[in-house]
PDB file of C-alpha atoms in Angstrom:
ATOM      1  CA  UNK A 733      -5.532 -53.292 -37.882  1.00 44.00           C
ATOM      2  CA  UNK A 734      -6.403 -55.678 -35.064  1.00 44.00           C
ATOM      3  CA  UNK A 735      -3.437 -57.131 -33.235  1.00 42.00           C
ATOM      4  CA  UNK A 736      -2.907 -60.799 -33.558  1.00 35.00           C
ATOM      5  CA  UNK A 737      -2.920 -62.933 -30.453  1.00 37.00           C
ATOM      6  CA  UNK A 738      -2.571 -66.677 -30.168  1.00 32.00           C
ATOM      7  CA  UNK A 739      -5.650 -68.432 -28.861  1.00 37.00           C
ATOM      8  CA  UNK A 740      -6.040 -72.146 -28.249  1.00 41.00           C
ATOM      9  CA  UNK A 741      -9.034 -73.659 -29.930  1.00 41.00           C
ATOM     10  CA  UNK A 742     -11.319 -75.812 -27.914  1.00 41.00           C
ATOM     11  CA  UNK A 743     -10.541 -79.490 -28.397  1.00 44.00           C
ATOM     12  CA  UNK A 744      -7.255 -78.783 -30.158  1.00 46.00           C
ATOM     13  CA  UNK A 745      -4.419 -80.946 -28.967  1.00 47.00           C
ATOM     14  CA  UNK A 746      -1.176 -79.066 -28.314  1.00 46.00           C
ATOM     15  CA  UNK A 747       1.955 -80.736 -27.063  1.00 53.00           C
ATOM     16  CA  UNK A 748       3.253 -79.735 -23.680  1.00 54.00           C
ATOM     17  CA  UNK A 749       6.626 -78.700 -25.075  1.00 56.00           C
ATOM     18  CA  UNK A 750       5.017 -76.456 -27.670  1.00 56.00           C
ATOM     19  CA  UNK A 751       2.803 -74.890 -25.040  1.00 57.00           C
ATOM     20  CA  UNK A 752       5.724 -74.196 -22.713  1.00 59.00           C
ATOM     21  CA  UNK A 753       7.756 -72.679 -25.543  1.00 62.00           C
ATOM     22  CA  UNK A 754       4.948 -70.341 -26.494  1.00 55.00           C
ATOM     23  CA  UNK A 755       4.402 -69.252 -22.898  1.00 62.00           C
ATOM     24  CA  UNK A 756       8.099 -68.498 -22.530  1.00 63.00           C
ATOM     25  CA  UNK A 757       8.106 -66.403 -25.699  1.00 63.00           C
ATOM     26  CA  UNK A 758       5.001 -64.537 -24.558  1.00 60.00           C
ATOM     27  CA  UNK A 759       6.662 -63.794 -21.188  1.00 59.00           C
ATOM     28  CA  UNK A 760       9.747 -62.431 -22.979  1.00 58.00           C
ATOM     29  CA  UNK A 761       7.575 -60.165 -25.131  1.00 58.00           C
ATOM     30  CA  UNK A 762       5.789 -58.886 -22.043  1.00 56.00           C
ATOM     31  CA  UNK A 763       9.065 -58.158 -20.250  1.00 56.00           C
ATOM     32  CA  UNK A 764      10.297 -56.321 -23.319  1.00 50.00           C
ATOM     33  CA  UNK A 765       7.118 -54.231 -23.416  1.00 52.00           C
ATOM     34  CA  UNK A 766       7.446 -53.443 -19.704  1.00 53.00           C
ATOM     35  CA  UNK A 767      11.052 -52.376 -20.223  1.00 55.00           C
ATOM     36  CA  UNK A 768       9.993 -50.028 -23.034  1.00 57.00           C
ATOM     37  CA  UNK A 769       7.360 -48.423 -20.813  1.00 57.00           C
ATOM     38  CA  UNK A 770       9.823 -48.015 -17.970  1.00 61.00           C
ATOM     39  CA  UNK A 771      12.386 -46.471 -20.280  1.00 67.00           C
ATOM     40  CA  UNK A 772       9.825 -44.004 -21.637  1.00 65.00           C
ATOM     41  CA  UNK A 773       8.751 -42.924 -18.117  1.00 64.00           C
ATOM     42  CA  UNK A 774      12.368 -42.568 -17.049  1.00 62.00           C
ATOM     43  CA  UNK A 775      13.198 -40.494 -20.131  1.00 64.00           C
ATOM     44  CA  UNK A 776      10.221 -38.174 -19.549  1.00 64.00           C
ATOM     45  CA  UNK A 777      11.159 -37.778 -15.914  1.00 67.00           C
ATOM     46  CA  UNK A 778      14.736 -37.008 -16.844  1.00 64.00           C
ATOM     47  CA  UNK A 779      13.662 -34.384 -19.384  1.00 71.00           C
ATOM     48  CA  UNK A 780      11.517 -32.718 -16.736  1.00 66.00           C
ATOM     49  CA  UNK A 781      14.425 -32.666 -14.296  1.00 68.00           C
ATOM     50  CA  UNK A 782      16.683 -31.120 -16.922  1.00 72.00           C
ATOM     51  CA  UNK A 783      14.060 -28.469 -17.673  1.00 73.00           C
ATOM     52  CA  UNK A 784      13.712 -27.619 -13.978  1.00 74.00           C
ATOM     53  CA  UNK A 785      17.469 -27.413 -13.596  1.00 80.00           C
ATOM     54  CA  UNK A 786      17.635 -25.013 -16.532  1.00 79.00           C
ATOM     55  CA  UNK A 787      14.880 -22.865 -15.018  1.00 83.00           C
ATOM     56  CA  UNK A 788      16.632 -22.741 -11.657  1.00 87.00           C
ATOM     57  CA  UNK A 789      19.952 -21.872 -13.266  1.00 90.00           C
ATOM     58  CA  UNK A 790      18.451 -19.134 -15.445  1.00 92.00           C
ATOM     59  CA  UNK A 791      16.467 -17.780 -12.488  1.00 90.00           C
ATOM     60  CA  UNK A 792      19.635 -17.542 -10.391  1.00 91.00           C
ATOM     61  CA  UNK A 793      21.382 -15.631 -13.168  1.00 93.00           C
ATOM     62  CA  UNK A 794      18.493 -13.157 -13.368  1.00 92.00           C
ATOM     63  CA  UNK A 795      18.421 -12.836  -9.584  1.00 93.00           C
ATOM     64  CA  UNK A 796      22.111 -11.988  -9.466  1.00 93.00           C
ATOM     65  CA  UNK A 797      21.760  -9.479 -12.296  1.00 94.00           C
ATOM     66  CA  UNK A 798      18.882  -7.805 -10.464  1.00 93.00           C
ATOM     67  CA  UNK A 799      20.895  -7.655  -7.242  1.00 93.00           C
ATOM     68  CA  UNK A 800      23.748  -5.899  -9.026  1.00 95.00           C
ATOM     69  CA  UNK A 801      21.332  -3.400 -10.557  1.00 94.00           C
ATOM     70  CA  UNK A 802      19.732  -2.726  -7.174  1.00 94.00           C
ATOM     71  CA  UNK A 803      23.110  -2.088  -5.588  1.00 93.00           C
ATOM     72  CA  UNK A 804      23.683   0.569  -8.250  1.00 94.00           C
ATOM     73  CA  UNK A 805      20.248   2.104  -7.479  1.00 93.00           C
ATOM     74  CA  UNK A 806      18.820   0.983 -10.812  1.00 94.00           C
ATOM     75  CA  UNK A 807      15.713  -0.241  -9.066  1.00 95.00           C
ATOM     76  CA  UNK A 808      13.286  -0.397 -11.993  1.00 95.00           C
ATOM     77  CA  UNK A 809      15.662  -2.516 -14.034  1.00 95.00           C
ATOM     78  CA  UNK A 810      16.206  -4.799 -11.049  1.00 95.00           C
ATOM     79  CA  UNK A 811      12.453  -5.335 -10.716  1.00 96.00           C
ATOM     80  CA  UNK A 812      12.244  -6.365 -14.375  1.00 95.00           C
ATOM     81  CA  UNK A 813      14.962  -8.976 -13.875  1.00 95.00           C
ATOM     82  CA  UNK A 814      13.332 -10.385 -10.761  1.00 95.00           C
ATOM     83  CA  UNK A 815       9.922 -10.574 -12.415  1.00 95.00           C
ATOM     84  CA  UNK A 816      11.490 -12.619 -15.207  1.00 94.00           C
ATOM     85  CA  UNK A 817      13.101 -14.873 -12.618  1.00 94.00           C
ATOM     86  CA  UNK A 818       9.748 -15.358 -10.869  1.00 94.00           C
ATOM     87  CA  UNK A 819       8.292 -16.626 -14.132  1.00 93.00           C
ATOM     88  CA  UNK A 820      10.828 -19.452 -13.963  1.00 91.00           C
ATOM     89  CA  UNK A 821      10.775 -20.090 -10.198  1.00 92.00           C
ATOM     90  CA  UNK A 822       7.499 -18.707  -8.790  1.00 92.00           C
ATOM     91  CA  UNK A 823       8.062 -20.304  -5.382  1.00 93.00           C
ATOM     92  CA  UNK A 824      11.332 -18.489  -4.670  1.00 94.00           C
ATOM     93  CA  UNK A 825      10.644 -16.502  -1.491  1.00 95.00           C
ATOM     94  CA  UNK A 826      13.959 -14.659  -1.744  1.00 95.00           C
ATOM     95  CA  UNK A 827      12.914 -12.980  -4.987  1.00 95.00           C
ATOM     96  CA  UNK A 828       9.763 -11.604  -3.381  1.00 96.00           C
ATOM     97  CA  UNK A 829      11.695 -10.400  -0.338  1.00 96.00           C
ATOM     98  CA  UNK A 830      14.218  -8.576  -2.544  1.00 96.00           C
ATOM     99  CA  UNK A 831      11.395  -7.033  -4.563  1.00 96.00           C
ATOM    100  CA  UNK A 832       9.823  -5.709  -1.368  1.00 96.00           C
ATOM    101  CA  UNK A 833      13.055  -3.999  -0.338  1.00 95.00           C
ATOM    102  CA  UNK A 834      13.408  -2.278  -3.715  1.00 96.00           C
ATOM    103  CA  UNK A 835       9.754  -1.211  -3.753  1.00 96.00           C
ATOM    104  CA  UNK A 836      10.235   0.410  -0.349  1.00 95.00           C
ATOM    105  CA  UNK A 837      13.211   2.303  -1.743  1.00 94.00           C
ATOM    106  CA  UNK A 838      10.859   3.561  -4.473  1.00 96.00           C
ATOM    107  CA  UNK A 839       8.304   4.546  -1.782  1.00 94.00           C
ATOM    108  CA  UNK A 840       5.723   2.137  -3.233  1.00 95.00           C
ATOM    109  CA  UNK A 841       4.488   0.794   0.080  1.00 95.00           C
ATOM    110  CA  UNK A 842       1.397  -1.132  -0.953  1.00 95.00           C
ATOM    111  CA  UNK A 843       3.253  -3.286  -3.541  1.00 96.00           C
ATOM    112  CA  UNK A 844       6.099  -3.658  -1.028  1.00 96.00           C
ATOM    113  CA  UNK A 845       3.746  -5.092   1.589  1.00 96.00           C
ATOM    114  CA  UNK A 846       2.224  -7.441  -0.988  1.00 96.00           C
ATOM    115  CA  UNK A 847       5.624  -8.724  -2.119  1.00 96.00           C
ATOM    116  CA  UNK A 848       6.739  -9.291   1.487  1.00 97.00           C
ATOM    117  CA  UNK A 849       3.524 -11.176   2.234  1.00 96.00           C
ATOM    118  CA  UNK A 850       4.184 -13.420  -0.775  1.00 96.00           C
ATOM    119  CA  UNK A 851       7.680 -14.105   0.571  1.00 96.00           C
ATOM    120  CA  UNK A 852       6.307 -15.038   4.005  1.00 97.00           C
ATOM    121  CA  UNK A 853       3.674 -17.323   2.454  1.00 96.00           C
ATOM    122  CA  UNK A 854       6.306 -19.217   0.492  1.00 95.00           C
ATOM    123  CA  UNK A 855       8.786 -19.470   3.358  1.00 96.00           C
ATOM    124  CA  UNK A 856       7.224 -18.865   6.784  1.00 95.00           C
ATOM    125  CA  UNK A 857      10.532 -19.766   8.451  1.00 95.00           C
ATOM    126  CA  UNK A 858      12.432 -16.911   6.803  1.00 95.00           C
ATOM    127  CA  UNK A 859      13.277 -14.360   9.490  1.00 94.00           C
ATOM    128  CA  UNK A 860      14.449 -11.784   6.953  1.00 94.00           C
ATOM    129  CA  UNK A 861      11.131 -12.058   5.062  1.00 96.00           C
ATOM    130  CA  UNK A 862       9.260 -11.268   8.293  1.00 96.00           C
ATOM    131  CA  UNK A 863      11.635  -8.396   9.001  1.00 95.00           C
ATOM    132  CA  UNK A 864      11.054  -6.926   5.538  1.00 96.00           C
ATOM    133  CA  UNK A 865       7.299  -7.350   5.964  1.00 96.00           C
ATOM    134  CA  UNK A 866       7.459  -5.446   9.251  1.00 96.00           C
ATOM    135  CA  UNK A 867       9.362  -2.587   7.658  1.00 95.00           C
ATOM    136  CA  UNK A 868       6.873  -2.363   4.791  1.00 96.00           C
ATOM    137  CA  UNK A 869       3.952  -2.356   7.240  1.00 96.00           C
ATOM    138  CA  UNK A 870       5.665   0.368   9.226  1.00 94.00           C
ATOM    139  CA  UNK A 871       5.912   2.428   6.048  1.00 93.00           C
ATOM    140  CA  UNK A 872       2.130   2.198   5.711  1.00 92.00           C
ATOM    141  CA  UNK A 873       1.617   3.314   9.294  1.00 91.00           C
ATOM    142  CA  UNK A 874       0.472  -0.154  10.441  1.00 93.00           C
ATOM    143  CA  UNK A 875       2.527  -0.021  13.623  1.00 93.00           C
ATOM    144  CA  UNK A 876       0.784  -2.865  15.470  1.00 94.00           C
ATOM    145  CA  UNK A 877       1.148  -5.241  12.505  1.00 95.00           C
ATOM    146  CA  UNK A 878       4.793  -4.235  12.087  1.00 95.00           C
ATOM    147  CA  UNK A 879       5.553  -5.007  15.743  1.00 95.00           C
ATOM    148  CA  UNK A 880       3.993  -8.448  15.338  1.00 95.00           C
ATOM    149  CA  UNK A 881       6.082  -9.160  12.207  1.00 95.00           C
ATOM    150  CA  UNK A 882       9.280  -8.112  14.005  1.00 95.00           C
ATOM    151  CA  UNK A 883       8.374 -10.358  16.922  1.00 94.00           C
ATOM    152  CA  UNK A 884       7.898 -13.333  14.572  1.00 95.00           C
ATOM    153  CA  UNK A 885      11.291 -12.578  13.004  1.00 94.00           C
ATOM    154  CA  UNK A 886      12.883 -12.579  16.446  1.00 93.00           C
ATOM    155  CA  UNK A 887      11.118 -15.804  17.359  1.00 93.00           C
ATOM    156  CA  UNK A 888      12.751 -17.466  14.353  1.00 94.00           C
ATOM    157  CA  UNK A 889      16.159 -15.851  14.895  1.00 93.00           C
ATOM    158  CA  UNK A 890      16.340 -14.511  18.485  1.00 91.00           C
ATOM    159  CA  UNK A 891      19.958 -13.391  18.234  1.00 88.00           C
ATOM    160  CA  UNK A 892      19.387 -10.850  15.473  1.00 88.00           C
ATOM    161  CA  UNK A 893      20.554  -7.510  16.988  1.00 89.00           C
ATOM    162  CA  UNK A 894      19.285  -5.462  14.045  1.00 90.00           C
ATOM    163  CA  UNK A 895      15.661  -6.379  14.698  1.00 90.00           C
ATOM    164  CA  UNK A 896      16.046  -5.876  18.469  1.00 85.00           C
ATOM    165  CA  UNK A 897      17.870  -2.554  18.463  1.00 87.00           C
ATOM    166  CA  UNK A 898      16.544  -0.886  15.338  1.00 90.00           C
ATOM    167  CA  UNK A 899      13.284  -2.249  13.975  1.00 93.00           C
ATOM    168  CA  UNK A 900      11.384  -3.308  17.082  1.00 91.00           C
ATOM    169  CA  UNK A 901      12.695  -0.441  19.209  1.00 91.00           C
ATOM    170  CA  UNK A 902      11.707   2.146  16.616  1.00 92.00           C
ATOM    171  CA  UNK A 903       8.266   0.594  16.108  1.00 92.00           C
ATOM    172  CA  UNK A 904       7.523   0.659  19.835  1.00 92.00           C
ATOM    173  CA  UNK A 905       8.631   4.281  20.075  1.00 92.00           C
ATOM    174  CA  UNK A 906       6.252   5.191  17.268  1.00 91.00           C
ATOM    175  CA  UNK A 907       3.474   3.299  19.011  1.00 90.00           C
ATOM    176  CA  UNK A 908       4.003   5.297  22.204  1.00 90.00           C
ATOM    177  CA  UNK A 909       3.923   8.565  20.249  1.00 90.00           C
ATOM    178  CA  UNK A 910       0.759   7.459  18.509  1.00 86.00           C
ATOM    179  CA  UNK A 911      -0.916   6.707  21.830  1.00 86.00           C
ATOM    180  CA  UNK A 912       0.149  10.076  23.265  1.00 86.00           C
ATOM    181  CA  UNK A 913      -1.188  11.935  20.222  1.00 84.00           C
ATOM    182  CA  UNK A 914      -4.478  10.064  20.417  1.00 79.00           C
ATOM    183  CA  UNK A 915      -4.794  10.910  24.117  1.00 78.00           C
ATOM    184  CA  UNK A 916      -4.186  14.620  23.427  1.00 73.00           C
ATOM    185  CA  UNK A 917      -6.794  14.595  20.662  1.00 74.00           C
ATOM    186  CA  UNK A 918      -9.372  12.994  22.937  1.00 73.00           C
ATOM    187  CA  UNK A 919      -8.666  15.531  25.687  1.00 71.00           C
ATOM    188  CA  UNK A 920      -8.917  18.459  23.278  1.00 74.00           C
ATOM    189  CA  UNK A 921     -12.219  17.151  21.938  1.00 75.00           C
ATOM    190  CA  UNK A 922     -13.601  16.735  25.451  1.00 71.00           C
ATOM    191  CA  UNK A 923     -12.505  20.260  26.368  1.00 72.00           C
ATOM    192  CA  UNK A 924     -14.166  21.646  23.257  1.00 70.00           C
ATOM    193  CA  UNK A 925     -17.415  19.945  24.183  1.00 70.00           C
ATOM    194  CA  UNK A 926     -17.251  21.432  27.679  1.00 67.00           C
ATOM    195  CA  UNK A 927     -16.763  24.925  26.272  1.00 66.00           C
ATOM    196  CA  UNK A 928     -19.636  24.464  23.862  1.00 64.00           C
ATOM    197  CA  UNK A 929     -21.932  23.444  26.689  1.00 66.00           C
ATOM    198  CA  UNK A 930     -21.142  26.480  28.876  1.00 61.00           C
ATOM    199  CA  UNK A 931     -24.237  28.769  29.283  1.00 63.00           C
ATOM    200  CA  UNK A 932     -24.291  32.250  27.772  1.00 59.00           C
ATOM    201  CA  UNK A 933     -23.697  34.905  30.465  1.00 60.00           C
ATOM    202  CA  UNK A 934     -26.796  36.829  31.554  1.00 61.00           C
ATOM    203  CA  UNK A 935     -25.891  40.402  30.625  1.00 58.00           C
ATOM    204  CA  UNK A 936     -27.768  43.317  32.240  1.00 59.00           C
ATOM    205  CA  UNK A 937     -28.876  45.334  29.214  1.00 58.00           C
ATOM    206  CA  UNK A 938     -30.416  48.016  31.476  1.00 62.00           C
ATOM    207  CA  UNK A 939     -27.194  48.868  33.293  1.00 66.00           C
ATOM    208  CA  UNK A 940     -25.970  52.489  33.425  1.00 69.00           C
ATOM    209  CA  UNK A 941     -22.908  51.732  31.282  1.00 71.00           C
ATOM    210  CA  UNK A 942     -24.898  50.246  28.403  1.00 69.00           C
ATOM    211  CA  UNK A 943     -27.475  53.046  28.546  1.00 70.00           C
ATOM    212  CA  UNK A 944     -24.688  55.677  28.349  1.00 74.00           C
ATOM    213  CA  UNK A 945     -23.124  53.917  25.311  1.00 73.00           C
ATOM    214  CA  UNK A 946     -26.437  53.773  23.511  1.00 75.00           C
ATOM    215  CA  UNK A 947     -27.055  57.483  24.206  1.00 76.00           C
ATOM    216  CA  UNK A 948     -23.618  58.426  22.817  1.00 77.00           C
ATOM    217  CA  UNK A 949     -24.271  56.460  19.641  1.00 78.00           C
ATOM    218  CA  UNK A 950     -27.638  58.148  19.200  1.00 75.00           C
ATOM    219  CA  UNK A 951     -26.103  61.625  19.565  1.00 75.00           C
ATOM    220  CA  UNK A 952     -23.463  60.831  16.976  1.00 73.00           C
ATOM    221  CA  UNK A 953     -26.057  59.624  14.468  1.00 73.00           C
ATOM    222  CA  UNK A 954     -28.126  62.759  15.118  1.00 71.00           C
ATOM    223  CA  UNK A 955     -25.158  65.018  14.353  1.00 67.00           C
ATOM    224  CA  UNK A 956     -24.408  63.204  11.117  1.00 63.00           C
ATOM    225  CA  UNK A 957     -27.994  63.377   9.901  1.00 62.00           C
ATOM    226  CA  UNK A 958     -28.222  67.127  10.745  1.00 59.00           C
ATOM    227  CA  UNK A 959     -25.588  68.086   8.171  1.00 57.00           C
ATOM    228  CA  UNK A 960     -26.262  66.924   4.622  1.00 59.00           C
ATOM    229  CA  UNK A 961     -24.091  67.770   1.639  1.00 60.00           C
ATOM    230  CA  UNK A 962     -24.763  67.788  -2.066  1.00 59.00           C
ATOM    231  CA  UNK A 963     -22.746  68.435  -5.211  1.00 56.00           C
ATOM    232  CA  UNK A 964     -24.248  70.914  -7.681  1.00 59.00           C
ATOM    233  CA  UNK A 965     -23.119  71.986 -11.127  1.00 57.00           C
ATOM    234  CA  UNK A 966     -23.936  75.446 -12.467  1.00 58.00           C
ATOM    235  CA  UNK A 967     -25.168  76.128 -15.969  1.00 57.00           C
ATOM    236  CA  UNK A 968     -21.724  77.415 -16.830  1.00 60.00           C
ATOM    237  CA  UNK A 969     -20.154  74.111 -15.741  1.00 58.00           C
ATOM    238  CA  UNK A 970     -18.804  75.167 -12.332  1.00 63.00           C
ATOM    239  CA  UNK A 971     -18.927  72.462  -9.574  1.00 57.00           C
ATOM    240  CA  UNK A 972     -19.827  73.449  -6.004  1.00 62.00           C
ATOM    241  CA  UNK A 973     -20.443  71.442  -2.797  1.00 60.00           C
ATOM    242  CA  UNK A 974     -23.275  72.845  -0.653  1.00 60.00           C
ATOM    243  CA  UNK A 975     -24.097  71.814   2.940  1.00 60.00           C
ATOM    244  CA  UNK A 976     -27.749  71.792   3.834  1.00 56.00           C
ATOM    245  CA  UNK A 977     -28.726  72.815   7.349  1.00 53.00           C
ATOM    246  CA  UNK A 978     -31.998  71.995   8.995  1.00 49.00           C
ATOM    247  CA  UNK A 979     -32.506  75.688   9.862  1.00 51.00           C
ATOM    248  CA  UNK A 980     -31.665  76.806   6.292  1.00 50.00           C
ATOM    249  CA  UNK A 981     -33.918  74.892   3.924  1.00 48.00           C
ATOM    250  CA  UNK A 982     -33.456  77.431   1.101  1.00 47.00           C
ATOM    251  CA  UNK A 983     -31.715  75.920  -1.898  1.00 50.00           C
ATOM    252  CA  UNK A 984     -29.994  77.748  -4.763  1.00 51.00           C
ATOM    253  CA  UNK A 985     -32.073  78.808  -7.683  1.00 52.00           C
ATOM    254  CA  UNK A 986     -32.726  75.768  -9.822  1.00 48.00           C
ATOM    255  CA  UNK A 987     -32.536  77.925 -12.916  1.00 48.00           C
ATOM    256  CA  UNK A 988     -28.880  78.531 -12.175  1.00 44.00           C
ATOM    257  CA  UNK A 989     -27.841  75.137 -10.797  1.00 43.00           C
ATOM    258  CA  UNK A 990     -28.349  71.531 -11.800  1.00 45.00           C
ATOM    259  CA  UNK A 991     -28.258  68.996  -8.966  1.00 46.00           C
ATOM    260  CA  UNK A 992     -25.682  66.324  -9.769  1.00 43.00           C
ATOM    261  CA  UNK A 993     -25.805  64.109  -6.714  1.00 43.00           C
TER     262      UNK A 993
END
C-alpha cells in the first residue's frame, strides 16, 4: 500500500497558520523516525558488543583450562581447549604462542613453527612470541633463522636474561659447531679427490722377485695336476680311492670296477 503524503495542489489557497502547523507536525514525525533509527543502530551495536564480550570471556575460560592441562602434561587435551578458544578469538596471539610451546613438547616441530609464526603475525611486539618462534626454528635445525628471532626478541625486551644466556648463547654455539663440521666435510672431500687423482705406480713386472713368484706358482700347479684321484666302486659294492700317476696309466679292470666320480 502506497504511503500517504500531503501535497499542496497548485492554485489551492492554504492559510499561513495551517501551513506552519503542518510543517511543525511533519518535523516532529521526522524527528521521531530519526530517533527510531538511532535506537535500532544503538541496540544492534550493543548486542554485538555483548556477543564479543561473551566470546572473550568464554575464550579466557578455555585458555585457562588449557593452561592447567598443559601444566599436568595433558598436552593433547590442552590443544583441544585452545583450538576452541581460537574459534572465539582468532586474533589472540597468546593462544598461538602457547600452542607452539605444547607442540614442541610433543616434538611436532613443523606445526610448532607455524603456530609461533601466527603468534608473531598477530602481535609483532610480543617478545615471548619471538622467543618461542626461535626455539621452534632451532628444533628444525634452522639455526640462522632462530638466531634472528632471538635477536628480535631481545630488541623488544633487551633485559631478558633468559634469551641472552640460554637461547641466543646456545644457538650461536650450535652455529659454530655447524660451521666446523662443514669445514671438516669440505676438507675430507678435497682430500678424497686428491687421492683419486694420484697416478697408479709403474710396477716393474719383469723384476726378479715377480719372476720368482710366478715360477713358484707354476711349480705348485704342476704338482697338483700330476696327481689325480678318483673314487671307484667294485661290483661287490666296495669303495676305493685310487691315485693316478702320469707314469702309471694302467687302470683297474673295468669288469671289476665301476667308476663313480
